[in-house]
JSON list of C-alpha atoms in Angstrom, two decimals:
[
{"chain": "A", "resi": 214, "resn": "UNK", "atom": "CA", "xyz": [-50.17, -16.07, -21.20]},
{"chain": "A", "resi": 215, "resn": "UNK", "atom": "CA", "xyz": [-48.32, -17.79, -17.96]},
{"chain": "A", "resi": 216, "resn": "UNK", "atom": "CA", "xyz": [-45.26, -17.03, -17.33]},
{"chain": "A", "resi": 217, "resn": "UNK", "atom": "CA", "xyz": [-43.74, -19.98, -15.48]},
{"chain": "A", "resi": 218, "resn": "UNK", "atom": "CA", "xyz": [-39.80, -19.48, -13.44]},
{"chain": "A", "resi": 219, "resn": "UNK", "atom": "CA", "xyz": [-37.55, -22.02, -12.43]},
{"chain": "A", "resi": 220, "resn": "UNK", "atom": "CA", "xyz": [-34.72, -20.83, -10.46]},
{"chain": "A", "resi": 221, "resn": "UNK", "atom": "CA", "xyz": [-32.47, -22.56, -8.67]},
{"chain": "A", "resi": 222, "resn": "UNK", "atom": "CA", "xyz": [-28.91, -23.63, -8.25]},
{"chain": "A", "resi": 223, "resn": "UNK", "atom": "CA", "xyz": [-26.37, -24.26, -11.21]},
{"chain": "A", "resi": 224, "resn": "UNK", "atom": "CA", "xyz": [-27.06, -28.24, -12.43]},
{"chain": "A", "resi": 225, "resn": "UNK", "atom": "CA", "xyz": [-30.21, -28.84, -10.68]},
{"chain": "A", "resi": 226, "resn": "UNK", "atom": "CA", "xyz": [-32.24, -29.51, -13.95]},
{"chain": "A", "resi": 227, "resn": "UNK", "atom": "CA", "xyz": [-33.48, -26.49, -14.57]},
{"chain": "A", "resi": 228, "resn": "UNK", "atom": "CA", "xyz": [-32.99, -26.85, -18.00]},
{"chain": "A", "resi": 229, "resn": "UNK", "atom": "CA", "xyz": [-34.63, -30.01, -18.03]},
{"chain": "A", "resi": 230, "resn": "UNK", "atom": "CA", "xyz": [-37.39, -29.40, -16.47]},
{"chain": "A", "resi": 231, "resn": "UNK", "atom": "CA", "xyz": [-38.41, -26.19, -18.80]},
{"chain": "A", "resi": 232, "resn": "UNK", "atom": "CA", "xyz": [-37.78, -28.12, -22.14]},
{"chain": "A", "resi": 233, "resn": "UNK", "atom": "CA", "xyz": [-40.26, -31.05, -20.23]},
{"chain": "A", "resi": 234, "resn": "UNK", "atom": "CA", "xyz": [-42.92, -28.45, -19.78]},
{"chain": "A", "resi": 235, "resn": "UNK", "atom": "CA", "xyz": [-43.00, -26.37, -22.77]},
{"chain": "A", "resi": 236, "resn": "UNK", "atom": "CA", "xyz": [-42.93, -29.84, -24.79]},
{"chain": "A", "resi": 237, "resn": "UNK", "atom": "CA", "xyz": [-45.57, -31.06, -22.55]},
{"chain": "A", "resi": 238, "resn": "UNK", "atom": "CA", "xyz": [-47.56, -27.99, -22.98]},
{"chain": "A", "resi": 239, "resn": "UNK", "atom": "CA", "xyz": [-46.67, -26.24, -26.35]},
{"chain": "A", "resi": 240, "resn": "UNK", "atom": "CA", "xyz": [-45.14, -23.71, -24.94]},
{"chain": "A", "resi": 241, "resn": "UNK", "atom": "CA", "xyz": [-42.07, -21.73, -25.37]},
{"chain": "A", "resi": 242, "resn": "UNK", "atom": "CA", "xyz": [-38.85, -21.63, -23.31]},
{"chain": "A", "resi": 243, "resn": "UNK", "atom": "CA", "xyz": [-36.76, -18.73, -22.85]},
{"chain": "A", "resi": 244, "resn": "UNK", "atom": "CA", "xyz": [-33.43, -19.70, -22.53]},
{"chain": "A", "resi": 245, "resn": "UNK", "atom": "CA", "xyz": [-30.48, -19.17, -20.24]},
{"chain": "A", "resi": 246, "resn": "UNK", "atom": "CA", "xyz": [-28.39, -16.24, -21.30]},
{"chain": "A", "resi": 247, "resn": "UNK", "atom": "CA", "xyz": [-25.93, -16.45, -19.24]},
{"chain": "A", "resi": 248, "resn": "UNK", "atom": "CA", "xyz": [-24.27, -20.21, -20.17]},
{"chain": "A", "resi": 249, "resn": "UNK", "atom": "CA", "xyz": [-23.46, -19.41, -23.99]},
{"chain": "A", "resi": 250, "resn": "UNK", "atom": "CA", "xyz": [-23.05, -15.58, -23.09]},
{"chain": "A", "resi": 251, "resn": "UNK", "atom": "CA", "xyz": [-19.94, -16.81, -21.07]},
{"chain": "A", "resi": 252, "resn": "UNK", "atom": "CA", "xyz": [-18.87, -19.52, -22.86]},
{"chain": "A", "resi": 253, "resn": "UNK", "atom": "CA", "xyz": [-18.73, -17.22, -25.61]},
{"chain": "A", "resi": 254, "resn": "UNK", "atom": "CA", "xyz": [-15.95, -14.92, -24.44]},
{"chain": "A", "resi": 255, "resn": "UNK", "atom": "CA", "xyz": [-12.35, -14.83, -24.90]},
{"chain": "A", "resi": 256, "resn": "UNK", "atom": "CA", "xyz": [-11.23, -13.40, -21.51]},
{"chain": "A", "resi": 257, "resn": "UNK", "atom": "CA", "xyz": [-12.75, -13.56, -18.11]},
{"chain": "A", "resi": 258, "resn": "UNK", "atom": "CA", "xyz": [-16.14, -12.21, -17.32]},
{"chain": "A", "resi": 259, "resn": "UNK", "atom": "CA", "xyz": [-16.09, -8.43, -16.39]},
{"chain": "A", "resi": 260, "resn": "UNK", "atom": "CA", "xyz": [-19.16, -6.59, -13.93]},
{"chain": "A", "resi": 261, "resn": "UNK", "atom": "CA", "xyz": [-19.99, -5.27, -17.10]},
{"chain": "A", "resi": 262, "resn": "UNK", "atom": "CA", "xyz": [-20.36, -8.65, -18.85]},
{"chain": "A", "resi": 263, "resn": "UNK", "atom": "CA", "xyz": [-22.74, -9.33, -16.05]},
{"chain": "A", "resi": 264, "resn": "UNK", "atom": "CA", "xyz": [-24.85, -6.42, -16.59]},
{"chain": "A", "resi": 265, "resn": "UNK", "atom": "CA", "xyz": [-25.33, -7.06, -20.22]},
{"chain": "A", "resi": 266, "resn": "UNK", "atom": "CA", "xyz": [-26.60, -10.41, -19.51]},
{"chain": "A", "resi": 267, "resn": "UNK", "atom": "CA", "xyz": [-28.95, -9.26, -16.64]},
{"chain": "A", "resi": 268, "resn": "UNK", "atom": "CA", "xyz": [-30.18, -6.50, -19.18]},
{"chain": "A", "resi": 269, "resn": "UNK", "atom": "CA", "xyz": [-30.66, -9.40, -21.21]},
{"chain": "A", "resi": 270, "resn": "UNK", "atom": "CA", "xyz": [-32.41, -11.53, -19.36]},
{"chain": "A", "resi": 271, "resn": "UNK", "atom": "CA", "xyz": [-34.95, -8.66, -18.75]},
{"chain": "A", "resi": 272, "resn": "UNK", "atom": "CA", "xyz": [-36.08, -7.80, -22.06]},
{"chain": "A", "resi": 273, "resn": "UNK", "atom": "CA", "xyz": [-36.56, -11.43, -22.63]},
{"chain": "A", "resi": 274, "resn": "UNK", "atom": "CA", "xyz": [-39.01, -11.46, -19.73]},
{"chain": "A", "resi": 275, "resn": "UNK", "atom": "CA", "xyz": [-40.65, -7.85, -21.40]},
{"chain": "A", "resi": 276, "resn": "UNK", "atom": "CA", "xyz": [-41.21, -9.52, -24.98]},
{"chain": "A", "resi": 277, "resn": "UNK", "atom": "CA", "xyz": [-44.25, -11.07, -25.85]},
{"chain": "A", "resi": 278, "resn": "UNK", "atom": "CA", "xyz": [-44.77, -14.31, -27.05]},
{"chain": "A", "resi": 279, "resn": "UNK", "atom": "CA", "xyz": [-47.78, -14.76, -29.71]},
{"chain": "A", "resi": 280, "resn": "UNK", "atom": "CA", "xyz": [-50.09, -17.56, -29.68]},
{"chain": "A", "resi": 281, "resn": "UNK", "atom": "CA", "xyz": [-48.27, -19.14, -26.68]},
{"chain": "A", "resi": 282, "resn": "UNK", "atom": "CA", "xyz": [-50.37, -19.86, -23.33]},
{"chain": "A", "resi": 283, "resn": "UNK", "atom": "CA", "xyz": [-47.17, -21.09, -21.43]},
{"chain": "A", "resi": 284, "resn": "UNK", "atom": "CA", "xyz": [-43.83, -19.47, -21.30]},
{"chain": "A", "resi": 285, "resn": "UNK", "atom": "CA", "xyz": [-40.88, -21.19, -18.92]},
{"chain": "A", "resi": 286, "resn": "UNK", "atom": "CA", "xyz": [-38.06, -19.40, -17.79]},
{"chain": "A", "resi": 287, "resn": "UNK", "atom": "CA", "xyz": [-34.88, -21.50, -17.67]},
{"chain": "A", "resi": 288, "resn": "UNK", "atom": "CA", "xyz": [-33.28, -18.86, -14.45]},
{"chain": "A", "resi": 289, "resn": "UNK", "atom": "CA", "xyz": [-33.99, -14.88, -13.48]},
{"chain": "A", "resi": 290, "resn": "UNK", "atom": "CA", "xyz": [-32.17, -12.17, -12.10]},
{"chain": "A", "resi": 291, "resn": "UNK", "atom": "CA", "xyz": [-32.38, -13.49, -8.64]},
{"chain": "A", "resi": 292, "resn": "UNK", "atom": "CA", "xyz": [-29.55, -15.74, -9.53]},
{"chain": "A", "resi": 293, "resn": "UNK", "atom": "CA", "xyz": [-27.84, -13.00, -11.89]},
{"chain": "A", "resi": 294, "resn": "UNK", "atom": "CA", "xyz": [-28.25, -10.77, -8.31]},
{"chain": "A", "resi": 295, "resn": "UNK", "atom": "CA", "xyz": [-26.69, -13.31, -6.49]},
{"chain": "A", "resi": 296, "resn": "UNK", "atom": "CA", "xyz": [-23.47, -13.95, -9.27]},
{"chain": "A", "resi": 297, "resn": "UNK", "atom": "CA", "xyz": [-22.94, -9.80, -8.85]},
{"chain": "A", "resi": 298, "resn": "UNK", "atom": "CA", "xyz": [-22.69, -9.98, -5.12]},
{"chain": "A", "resi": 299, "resn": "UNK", "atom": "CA", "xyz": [-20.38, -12.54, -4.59]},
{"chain": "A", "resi": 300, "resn": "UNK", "atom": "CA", "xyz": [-18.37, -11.87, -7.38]},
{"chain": "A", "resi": 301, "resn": "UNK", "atom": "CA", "xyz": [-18.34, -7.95, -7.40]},
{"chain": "A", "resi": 302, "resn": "UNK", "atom": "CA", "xyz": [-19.69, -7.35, -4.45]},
{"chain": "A", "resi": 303, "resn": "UNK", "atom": "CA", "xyz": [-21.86, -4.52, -6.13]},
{"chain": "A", "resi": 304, "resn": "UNK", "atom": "CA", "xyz": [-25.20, -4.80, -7.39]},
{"chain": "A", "resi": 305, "resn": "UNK", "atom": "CA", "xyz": [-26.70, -2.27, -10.26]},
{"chain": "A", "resi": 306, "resn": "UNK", "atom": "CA", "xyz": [-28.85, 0.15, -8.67]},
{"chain": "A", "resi": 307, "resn": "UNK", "atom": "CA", "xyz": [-32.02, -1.11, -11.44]},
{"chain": "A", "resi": 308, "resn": "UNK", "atom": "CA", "xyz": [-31.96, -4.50, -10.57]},
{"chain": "A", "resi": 309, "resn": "UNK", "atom": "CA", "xyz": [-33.92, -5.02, -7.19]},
{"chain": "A", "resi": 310, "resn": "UNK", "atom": "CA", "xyz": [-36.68, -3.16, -8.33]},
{"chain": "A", "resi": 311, "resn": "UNK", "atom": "CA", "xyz": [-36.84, -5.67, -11.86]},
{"chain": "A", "resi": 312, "resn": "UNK", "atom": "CA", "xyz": [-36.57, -8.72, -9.68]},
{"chain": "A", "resi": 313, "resn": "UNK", "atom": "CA", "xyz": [-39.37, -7.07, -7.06]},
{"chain": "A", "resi": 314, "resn": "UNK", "atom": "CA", "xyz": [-41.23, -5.70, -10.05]},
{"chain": "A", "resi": 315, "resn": "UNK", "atom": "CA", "xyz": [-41.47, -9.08, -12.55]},
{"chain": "A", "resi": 316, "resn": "UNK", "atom": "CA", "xyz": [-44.86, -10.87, -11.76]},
{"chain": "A", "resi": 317, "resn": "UNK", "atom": "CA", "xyz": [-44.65, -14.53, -12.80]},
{"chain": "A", "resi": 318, "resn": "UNK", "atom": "CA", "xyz": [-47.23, -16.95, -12.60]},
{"chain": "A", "resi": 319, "resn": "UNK", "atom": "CA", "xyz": [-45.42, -19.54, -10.52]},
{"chain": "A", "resi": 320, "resn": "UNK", "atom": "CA", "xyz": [-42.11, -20.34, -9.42]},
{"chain": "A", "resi": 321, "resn": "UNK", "atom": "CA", "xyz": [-40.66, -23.62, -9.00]},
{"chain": "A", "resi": 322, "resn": "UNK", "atom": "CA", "xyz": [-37.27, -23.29, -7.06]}
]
């Protein structure tokens, strides 16, 4: 199985581009968490809000995908790293080594 990331900046077609592909190539997209996650709430985003969806985003990376050669990432924790800076201007301790420690195929920024 490949495991394919696109990253990048909010509106820049990630979304797009990984629907493309995995139609293209049978494959199987994994979402963006973080969109409906967000959307879905009733009161601002909290750090902890954040978390979940970064914890999120990681077990979607761990699962495995049966039968599938290709698997496209719509975004990673790079960008979820990024969102707790700025925002919070904290970072959870775990999340460097996932982003260091996840070992995709390619990645289109």
């Amino acid at each position: 199985m490949k495991r394919i990331l696109v990253t990048g900046p909010e509106s820049s077609g990630k979304t797009e581009l990984v629907n493309w592909l995995a139609k293209r190539l049978n494959g199987e997209v994994v979402e963006e968490y973080a969109r409906a996650y967000v959307e879905g709430l009733e009161a601002p985003y909290t750090v902890d809000d954040v978390e979940h969806i970064a914890e999120h985003q990681l077990q979607s990376y761990k699962r495995d995908f049966p039968g599938k050669e290709w698997v496209f990432f719509d975004t990673w924790l790079i960008i979820t790293r990024v969102w707790f800076d700025v925002v919070f201007s904290a970072v959870p301790a775990w999340l460097d080594g996932a982003i260091r420690d996840a070992n995709f195929d390619l990645v289109l920024l």
